[in-house]
Short mmCIF file of C-alpha atoms and ligand atoms in Angstrom, two decimals:
data_model
loop_
_atom_site.label_atom_id
_atom_site.label_comp_id
_atom_site.label_asym_id
_atom_site.label_seq_id
_atom_site.Cartn_x
_atom_site.Cartn_y
_atom_site.Cartn_z
CA ASP O 1 19.16 -13.74 10.15
CA LYS O 2 16.45 -12.56 12.32
CA GLY O 3 18.84 -11.50 15.44
CA SER O 4 16.92 -11.09 18.76
CA HIS O 5 13.36 -11.26 16.90
CA GLU O 6 11.23 -13.71 17.45
CA HIS O 7 10.08 -13.65 14.05
CA PHE O 8 10.98 -11.93 10.60
CA MET O 9 7.87 -9.97 10.02
CA ARG O 10 8.63 -8.26 13.16
CA LYS O 11 12.36 -7.30 12.38
CA GLU O 12 11.17 -6.14 8.99
CA ILE O 13 8.30 -4.17 10.49
CA LEU O 14 10.97 -2.33 12.47
CA GLU O 15 13.46 -1.88 9.56
CA GLN O 16 11.09 0.33 7.70
CA PRO O 17 12.24 3.73 8.83
CA GLU O 18 15.73 2.75 7.40
CA ALA O 19 14.20 1.13 4.43
CA VAL O 20 12.33 3.91 3.34
CA ARG O 21 15.39 6.30 4.09
CA ARG O 22 17.23 3.78 1.53
CA CYS O 23 14.46 4.31 -0.75
CA LEU O 24 14.26 7.92 -0.40
CA ARG O 25 18.34 8.42 -0.63
CA GLY O 26 19.73 10.59 -3.78
CA ARG O 27 16.24 10.83 -4.88
CA LEU O 28 14.91 14.24 -3.75
CA ASP O 29 16.03 17.08 -5.78
CA GLU O 30 15.59 20.07 -3.51
CA ARG O 31 16.51 22.67 -6.03
CA PHE O 32 13.72 21.61 -8.35
CA HIS O 33 11.48 20.55 -5.84
CA THR O 34 10.84 17.20 -7.55
CA VAL O 35 12.44 13.97 -7.57
CA ARG O 36 15.41 12.41 -9.65
CA LEU O 37 14.65 8.72 -10.79
CA GLY O 38 17.16 8.42 -13.34
CA GLY O 39 16.49 4.26 -13.62
CA LEU O 40 13.40 5.07 -15.52
CA GLU O 41 15.33 6.27 -18.43
CA MET O 42 12.90 8.34 -19.78
CA ASP O 43 12.85 12.00 -20.72
CA ALA O 44 10.77 14.84 -19.71
CA ARG O 45 9.30 15.07 -22.51
CA GLU O 46 8.25 11.54 -22.80
CA ALA O 47 7.17 11.51 -19.06
CA ARG O 48 4.51 14.17 -20.46
CA GLU O 49 2.84 12.38 -22.76
CA PHE O 50 1.55 9.36 -20.85
CA ARG O 51 -2.13 9.53 -20.58
CA ARG O 52 -2.95 6.96 -18.64
CA VAL O 53 -1.19 4.53 -15.85
CA LYS O 54 -1.94 0.61 -15.70
CA ILE O 55 -0.25 -1.02 -12.52
CA LEU O 56 -0.28 -4.22 -12.37
CA GLY O 57 1.28 -6.83 -9.50
CA CYS O 58 -0.15 -9.76 -7.38
CA GLY O 59 -1.16 -10.05 -3.73
CA SER O 60 0.10 -7.14 -1.56
CA ALA O 61 1.80 -5.50 -4.50
CA TYR O 62 -1.03 -5.30 -6.24
CA TYR O 63 -3.01 -3.34 -3.27
CA ALA O 64 -0.03 -1.18 -3.26
CA GLY O 65 -0.38 -0.98 -6.94
CA GLN O 66 -4.16 0.54 -6.20
CA VAL O 67 -2.53 3.07 -3.56
CA GLY O 68 -0.09 4.15 -6.34
CA ALA O 69 -2.80 4.39 -8.82
CA GLN O 70 -4.31 7.04 -6.41
CA PHE O 71 -1.19 8.82 -5.69
CA ILE O 72 -0.51 9.16 -9.57
CA GLU O 73 -4.03 10.42 -10.28
CA GLU O 74 -4.17 12.90 -7.45
CA LEU O 75 -0.50 14.21 -7.80
CA ALA O 76 -0.26 14.18 -11.56
CA ARG O 77 -4.19 14.08 -12.20
CA ILE O 78 -3.18 11.14 -15.05
CA PRO O 79 -5.98 8.65 -15.11
CA ALA O 80 -4.74 5.44 -13.18
CA ASP O 81 -5.70 2.04 -12.25
CA ALA O 82 -4.08 -1.32 -11.00
CA GLU O 83 -5.54 -4.54 -11.74
CA PRO O 84 -4.12 -8.16 -10.77
CA ALA O 85 -1.60 -8.87 -13.09
CA SER O 86 -2.91 -12.72 -13.86
CA GLU O 87 -6.08 -11.03 -14.91
CA PHE O 88 -4.81 -8.67 -17.37
CA ARG O 89 -2.59 -11.00 -19.00
CA TYR O 90 -5.53 -13.23 -19.51
CA ARG O 91 -8.22 -11.11 -20.81
CA ASN O 92 -6.06 -10.17 -24.10
CA PRO O 93 -5.84 -6.74 -23.07
CA VAL O 94 -6.08 -3.50 -25.64
CA ILE O 95 -2.49 -1.97 -25.09
CA GLU O 96 -2.20 1.64 -25.62
CA LYS O 97 0.60 3.19 -26.76
CA ASP O 98 0.08 6.21 -24.53
CA THR O 99 -0.29 3.80 -21.69
CA LEU O 100 2.46 3.80 -18.96
CA TYR O 101 2.52 -0.01 -17.81
CA VAL O 102 3.97 -0.18 -14.42
CA ALA O 103 4.97 -3.84 -12.76
CA VAL O 104 5.28 -3.90 -9.10
CA SER O 105 6.89 -6.49 -7.42
CA GLN O 106 9.11 -7.43 -4.51
CA SER O 107 10.74 -10.81 -5.61
CA GLY O 108 10.80 -9.68 -9.41
CA GLU O 109 10.05 -13.38 -10.03
CA THR O 110 5.88 -13.54 -9.72
CA TYR O 111 4.99 -15.46 -12.72
CA ASP O 112 1.59 -13.79 -13.32
CA THR O 113 3.59 -10.35 -13.12
CA LEU O 114 6.38 -11.51 -15.49
CA VAL O 115 4.11 -12.96 -18.15
CA ALA O 116 1.89 -9.91 -18.11
CA VAL O 117 5.35 -7.74 -18.98
CA GLN O 118 6.60 -10.05 -21.27
CA GLU O 119 3.13 -9.85 -23.10
CA LEU O 120 2.92 -6.37 -23.40
CA LYS O 121 6.52 -6.20 -24.28
CA ARG O 122 5.68 -8.45 -27.15
CA LYS O 123 2.71 -5.96 -27.93
CA GLY O 124 5.03 -2.57 -28.08
CA GLY O 125 3.85 -1.39 -24.44
CA ARG O 126 6.22 0.93 -22.37
CA VAL O 127 6.44 -0.92 -19.35
CA ILE O 128 8.51 0.19 -15.97
CA GLY O 129 9.07 -1.82 -13.03
CA LEU O 130 8.82 -1.04 -9.26
CA VAL O 131 10.74 -4.11 -7.94
CA ASN O 132 12.67 -4.74 -4.82
CA VAL O 133 15.25 -7.65 -5.90
CA VAL O 134 18.27 -6.23 -8.34
CA GLY O 135 18.57 -7.87 -11.37
CA SER O 136 15.69 -10.20 -11.28
CA SER O 137 13.38 -11.51 -13.89
CA ILE O 138 10.99 -8.48 -14.08
CA ALA O 139 13.43 -5.99 -13.28
CA ARG O 140 15.39 -7.41 -16.49
CA GLU O 141 11.94 -7.22 -18.40
CA CYS O 142 11.12 -4.02 -17.73
CA ASP O 143 12.13 -0.87 -19.95
CA GLY O 144 13.73 0.80 -16.40
CA GLY O 145 12.23 1.23 -13.32
CA ILE O 146 12.68 2.26 -9.60
CA TYR O 147 14.11 -0.02 -7.40
CA LEU O 148 12.62 -0.19 -3.76
CA HIS O 149 16.04 -0.89 -1.84
CA ALA O 150 13.63 -2.20 1.24
CA GLY O 151 16.77 -4.81 1.58
CA PRO O 152 16.16 -8.56 1.84
CA GLU O 153 12.80 -9.44 3.07
CA VAL O 154 12.28 -13.20 4.14
CA ALA O 155 8.53 -13.27 5.92
CA VAL O 156 5.85 -14.50 3.47
CA ALA O 157 3.74 -11.23 4.62
CA SER O 158 5.22 -8.16 2.70
CA THR O 159 5.82 -4.69 5.16
CA LYS O 160 8.87 -3.24 4.29
CA ALA O 161 8.91 -4.03 0.35
CA LEU O 162 5.00 -3.27 0.68
CA THR O 163 5.52 0.46 2.26
CA ASN O 164 8.63 1.21 -0.23
CA MET O 165 6.30 0.33 -3.24
CA ASP O 166 3.96 2.99 -1.97
CA VAL O 167 7.24 5.42 -1.26
CA ALA O 168 8.21 4.63 -4.92
CA PHE O 169 4.62 5.07 -6.15
CA ALA O 170 4.82 8.28 -4.22
CA LEU O 171 7.62 9.48 -5.99
CA LEU O 172 6.61 8.74 -9.49
CA GLY O 173 3.38 10.63 -8.93
CA ILE O 174 5.49 13.73 -7.63
CA HIS O 175 7.78 12.87 -10.84
CA LEU O 176 4.92 12.55 -13.52
CA GLY O 177 3.03 15.86 -11.45
CA ARG O 178 6.07 18.02 -11.61
CA VAL O 179 6.45 17.70 -15.41
CA ARG O 180 3.05 18.52 -15.67
CA ASP O 181 0.83 21.13 -13.30
CA VAL O 182 2.10 20.36 -9.97
CA SER O 183 3.96 23.77 -9.04
CA PRO O 184 7.30 24.37 -7.24
CA ALA O 185 5.58 24.94 -4.01
CA ASP O 186 3.42 21.83 -4.20
CA GLY O 187 6.60 19.93 -4.74
CA ARG O 188 8.06 21.58 -1.81
CA ARG O 189 5.30 20.70 0.33
CA LEU O 190 5.41 17.05 -1.07
CA LEU O 191 9.30 16.53 -0.40
CA ALA O 192 9.01 17.36 2.97
CA ALA O 193 6.56 15.23 3.61
CA MET O 194 8.26 12.43 2.48
CA GLN O 195 11.52 13.42 4.39
CA ARG O 196 9.26 13.34 7.80
CA LEU O 197 8.40 9.68 7.11
CA PRO O 198 11.11 7.68 8.44
CA GLU O 199 10.79 9.61 11.63
CA GLN O 200 6.67 8.88 11.45
CA ILE O 201 7.18 5.57 11.02
CA GLU O 202 9.40 5.05 13.83
CA SER O 203 6.77 6.51 16.44
CA ILE O 204 4.01 4.32 14.43
CA VAL O 205 5.90 1.16 15.28
CA ALA O 206 6.82 2.62 19.06
CA ASP O 207 3.16 1.93 19.73
CA GLU O 208 3.66 -1.53 19.53
CA GLU O 209 2.09 -2.39 23.27
CA HIS O 210 -0.94 -0.70 22.39
CA LEU O 211 -1.20 -2.36 18.98
CA ALA O 212 -0.48 -6.12 20.30
CA ASP O 213 -3.03 -5.56 23.20
CA VAL O 214 -6.02 -4.43 20.67
CA ALA O 215 -4.80 -7.22 18.12
CA THR O 216 -5.40 -9.79 21.11
CA ARG O 217 -8.91 -8.74 21.09
CA LEU O 218 -9.66 -8.54 17.87
CA ALA O 219 -7.97 -11.92 17.19
CA GLN O 220 -10.75 -13.45 19.15
CA ALA O 221 -13.33 -12.83 16.30
CA PRO O 222 -13.86 -15.33 14.08
CA SER O 223 -14.66 -12.69 11.15
CA LEU O 224 -13.94 -8.96 10.85
CA PHE O 225 -14.41 -5.93 8.57
CA PHE O 226 -11.78 -3.41 7.30
CA VAL O 227 -13.42 -0.51 6.02
CA GLY O 228 -12.29 2.66 4.38
CA ARG O 229 -13.17 5.24 1.67
CA THR O 230 -11.25 7.03 -1.18
CA ARG O 231 -7.75 6.86 -0.14
CA GLY O 232 -8.47 4.48 2.96
CA TYR O 233 -9.87 1.97 0.80
CA PRO O 234 -6.82 0.23 -0.60
CA VAL O 235 -5.51 0.69 2.91
CA ALA O 236 -8.26 -1.00 4.33
CA ARG O 237 -7.96 -3.91 1.72
CA GLU O 238 -4.14 -4.52 2.34
CA GLY O 239 -5.24 -4.36 6.11
CA ALA O 240 -7.85 -7.57 5.39
CA GLN O 241 -5.57 -9.27 3.32
CA LYS O 242 -2.32 -9.44 5.60
CA PHE O 243 -4.90 -10.08 8.58
CA LYS O 244 -6.39 -13.07 6.73
CA GLU O 245 -2.97 -14.49 5.45
CA ILE O 246 -1.90 -14.83 8.91
CA SER O 247 -4.02 -14.70 11.39
CA TYR O 248 -6.44 -17.42 9.49
CA ARG O 249 -9.35 -15.22 10.46
CA HIS O 250 -11.73 -14.54 7.54
CA ALA O 251 -11.24 -10.25 7.27
CA GLU O 252 -13.01 -9.01 4.35
CA ALA O 253 -12.69 -5.10 2.94
CA TYR O 254 -15.29 -2.64 1.92
CA GLN O 255 -15.82 1.00 1.28
CA THR O 256 -17.33 2.17 4.26
CA SER O 257 -20.08 4.51 2.25
CA GLU O 258 -21.00 0.62 0.74
CA LEU O 259 -21.71 -0.49 4.05
CA LYS O 260 -25.52 0.68 4.22
CA HIS O 261 -25.88 -1.25 0.76
CA GLY O 262 -25.17 -4.54 2.09
CA PRO O 263 -22.39 -5.64 4.59
CA LEU O 264 -24.15 -3.56 7.60
CA ALA O 265 -26.75 -6.40 7.78
CA LEU O 266 -23.69 -8.84 9.08
CA VAL O 267 -22.63 -6.14 11.51
CA GLY O 268 -23.27 -6.82 15.15
CA PRO O 269 -21.52 -7.88 18.70
CA ASN O 270 -19.47 -10.70 17.01
CA LEU O 271 -18.30 -9.01 14.36
CA PRO O 272 -15.50 -6.34 14.74
CA THR O 273 -14.91 -3.46 12.23
CA VAL O 274 -11.33 -2.01 11.93
CA ALA O 275 -12.23 1.47 10.02
CA ILE O 276 -9.73 3.49 8.27
CA VAL O 277 -10.85 7.23 8.92
CA PRO O 278 -7.97 9.69 7.77
CA ASP O 279 -8.34 13.42 8.66
CA ASP O 280 -9.44 14.36 5.33
CA GLU O 281 -12.47 16.19 3.57
CA LEU O 282 -14.51 12.50 3.92
CA LEU O 283 -14.38 13.07 7.75
CA GLU O 284 -17.53 13.62 8.57
CA ARG O 285 -19.08 11.07 6.14
CA ASN O 286 -16.71 8.31 7.56
CA VAL O 287 -17.81 9.15 11.12
CA GLY O 288 -21.72 8.81 9.87
CA ALA O 289 -20.86 5.54 8.61
CA LEU O 290 -19.31 4.72 12.16
CA HIS O 291 -22.27 5.22 13.91
CA GLU O 292 -24.45 2.74 11.91
CA ILE O 293 -21.71 0.35 13.32
CA THR O 294 -21.89 1.22 17.15
CA ALA O 295 -25.70 1.49 16.75
CA ARG O 296 -25.62 -2.26 16.35
CA SER O 297 -23.21 -2.71 18.77
CA GLY O 298 -20.62 -3.78 16.35
CA PRO O 299 -17.27 -3.64 18.19
CA LEU O 300 -15.14 -0.64 16.58
CA CYS O 301 -11.47 -0.18 15.88
CA VAL O 302 -10.72 3.33 14.61
CA VAL O 303 -7.32 4.25 12.24
CA THR O 304 -7.16 8.02 12.30
CA HIS O 305 -5.14 10.90 12.69
CA ASP O 306 -3.36 12.21 15.82
CA GLY O 307 -5.71 14.79 17.24
CA VAL O 308 -9.04 14.10 15.51
CA ASP O 309 -12.00 13.80 17.64
CA LEU O 310 -14.06 11.42 16.41
CA GLY O 311 -16.99 11.59 18.73
CA VAL O 312 -17.89 7.53 18.39
CA PRO O 313 -18.11 5.41 20.66
CA ALA O 314 -14.91 3.38 19.36
CA LYS O 315 -13.72 0.42 21.11
CA ASP O 316 -10.29 1.38 20.25
CA VAL O 317 -8.64 4.06 18.49
CA ILE O 318 -5.40 3.79 17.04
CA THR O 319 -3.36 7.08 15.78
CA VAL O 320 -0.86 7.75 13.20
CA PRO O 321 1.22 11.03 12.75
CA LYS O 322 -0.57 13.79 10.22
CA SER O 323 1.46 13.52 6.51
CA GLU O 324 0.12 15.75 3.54
CA PRO O 325 -3.53 14.06 2.67
CA GLU O 326 -2.37 12.87 -0.83
CA LEU O 327 0.42 10.39 1.21
CA ASP O 328 -2.17 9.51 4.14
CA PRO O 329 -2.39 5.76 2.55
CA LEU O 330 1.23 5.20 3.44
CA LEU O 331 1.33 5.62 7.25
CA LEU O 332 -2.34 4.73 7.96
CA THR O 333 -0.83 0.94 6.54
CA ILE O 334 1.84 0.54 9.05
CA PRO O 335 -0.66 -0.42 12.21
CA LEU O 336 -2.50 -2.77 10.50
CA GLN O 337 0.86 -4.95 9.53
CA ILE O 338 1.29 -4.57 13.31
CA LEU O 339 -2.35 -5.61 14.33
CA ALA O 340 -1.69 -8.58 11.74
CA TYR O 341 1.33 -9.68 13.41
CA HIS O 342 0.35 -9.81 16.76
CA ALA O 343 -2.97 -11.17 15.86
CA ALA O 344 -1.33 -14.39 14.61
CA ARG O 345 1.25 -14.54 17.21
CA THR O 346 -1.12 -14.34 20.00
CA LEU O 347 -3.17 -17.25 17.92
CA GLY O 348 0.31 -19.23 17.55
CA HIS O 349 0.68 -19.44 13.99
CA ASP O 350 3.69 -20.10 12.06
CA VAL O 351 3.89 -15.73 11.61
CA ASP O 352 6.41 -16.07 8.71
CA LYS O 353 5.21 -18.85 7.05
CA PRO O 354 1.77 -19.06 6.73
CA ARG O 355 0.41 -22.55 5.59
CA ASN O 356 -0.70 -22.70 1.89
CA LEU O 357 1.27 -19.52 1.03
CA ALA O 358 4.54 -18.80 -0.50
CA LYS O 359 6.83 -15.86 -0.79
CA SER O 360 6.93 -15.86 -4.21
CA VAL O 361 4.83 -17.73 -6.65
CA THR O 362 6.87 -18.53 -9.60
CA VAL O 363 4.90 -20.63 -11.46
CA GLU O 364 1.58 -20.71 -13.33
C1 LIG A 1 2.21 -13.91 -2.97
C2 LIG A 1 2.65 -13.34 -1.56
O1 LIG A 1 2.10 -15.20 -3.86
O2 LIG A 1 3.08 -13.00 -4.08
C3 LIG A 1 2.45 -12.22 -1.26
O3 LIG A 1 2.56 -14.35 -0.51
C4 LIG A 1 3.01 -11.50 -2.49
O4 LIG A 1 2.91 -11.84 -0.05
C5 LIG A 1 2.59 -11.30 -3.88
O5 LIG A 1 2.38 -9.85 -2.14
C6 LIG A 1 3.49 -10.79 -4.72
O6 LIG A 1 4.70 -11.22 -4.84
P1 LIG A 1 5.59 -10.28 -5.58
O7 LIG A 1 7.09 -10.68 -5.18
O8 LIG A 1 5.39 -10.17 -6.60
O9 LIG A 1 5.63 -8.74 -4.97
#
């Protein structure tokens, strides 16, 4: 039931603070500055042994997997990457015994992801699930996992489940980090940051009117770029995905650093760029690339942190509260959901049920 909301997507965007609270409930261990993930069914010795992490999912779950891979690499210093589940299962992958495989899925029924899990199990791989729907096929196939507890999600474009995927990956990264080299002090710092998330998300969604105004302008362009680098890049990919799914505008994501190696040729007054610019060690380099865009009269919308003075003539500036740098992708993603929502709404599209797409694809 969407209650007084015009669309499920908006309802689900606004439910995120509560959804994140549910995902964190009972999982933060303040005594040892780590997290409790009983559903993993993995003791500390096992958790220490993995030398690689491979994440599999489809669509937005795959982009969440890219965010997750960065969390795990940064927090636990274990090499990690994400791959679309359908590609993985068709390329006869080498299964390694010291790799932790992670299947990510809101529905737990996506066929490509399910078959990838089955193929992994058949070859003796260790697979855990980050799944929202309790008791779903993928959850049952996995050797344990982390339930997302986002609550039922109806809109085809994933919002609260996607955010909780990021949250669950952060929990996994902290867990794998704290059985390795993350110090108690760093554990405490990260836990505190996790606890701040719900309120920080509240403050981002409270900026809806401004975001709707920006979205109305972006929606006029036939084509857009979303750019970001390192932590910002999977955010840009998810932002572009969401924008194209429901607004039917062409949106493409690039690493900001790659602009000068090709895509810059397209930048001009008719091609807006949404740039993800966290307040991190790459800030100055990012700003340099943004000047390349404005110098070509490319309309620029920057998503950055509160209090950052970019010194770039950006048409629009959207800010989010500062988290700990490792966790930046999580909050930076939220305004992009709201931009996509209002772009689609202003264009009069069926926001909750975009053409040609299904909430979960349970066939080959
Ligand atoms: C797609 C949906 O087909 O499946 C996407 O349209 C979704 O929104 C993807 O991200 C994966 O779904 P799930 O349920 O496995 O997370």
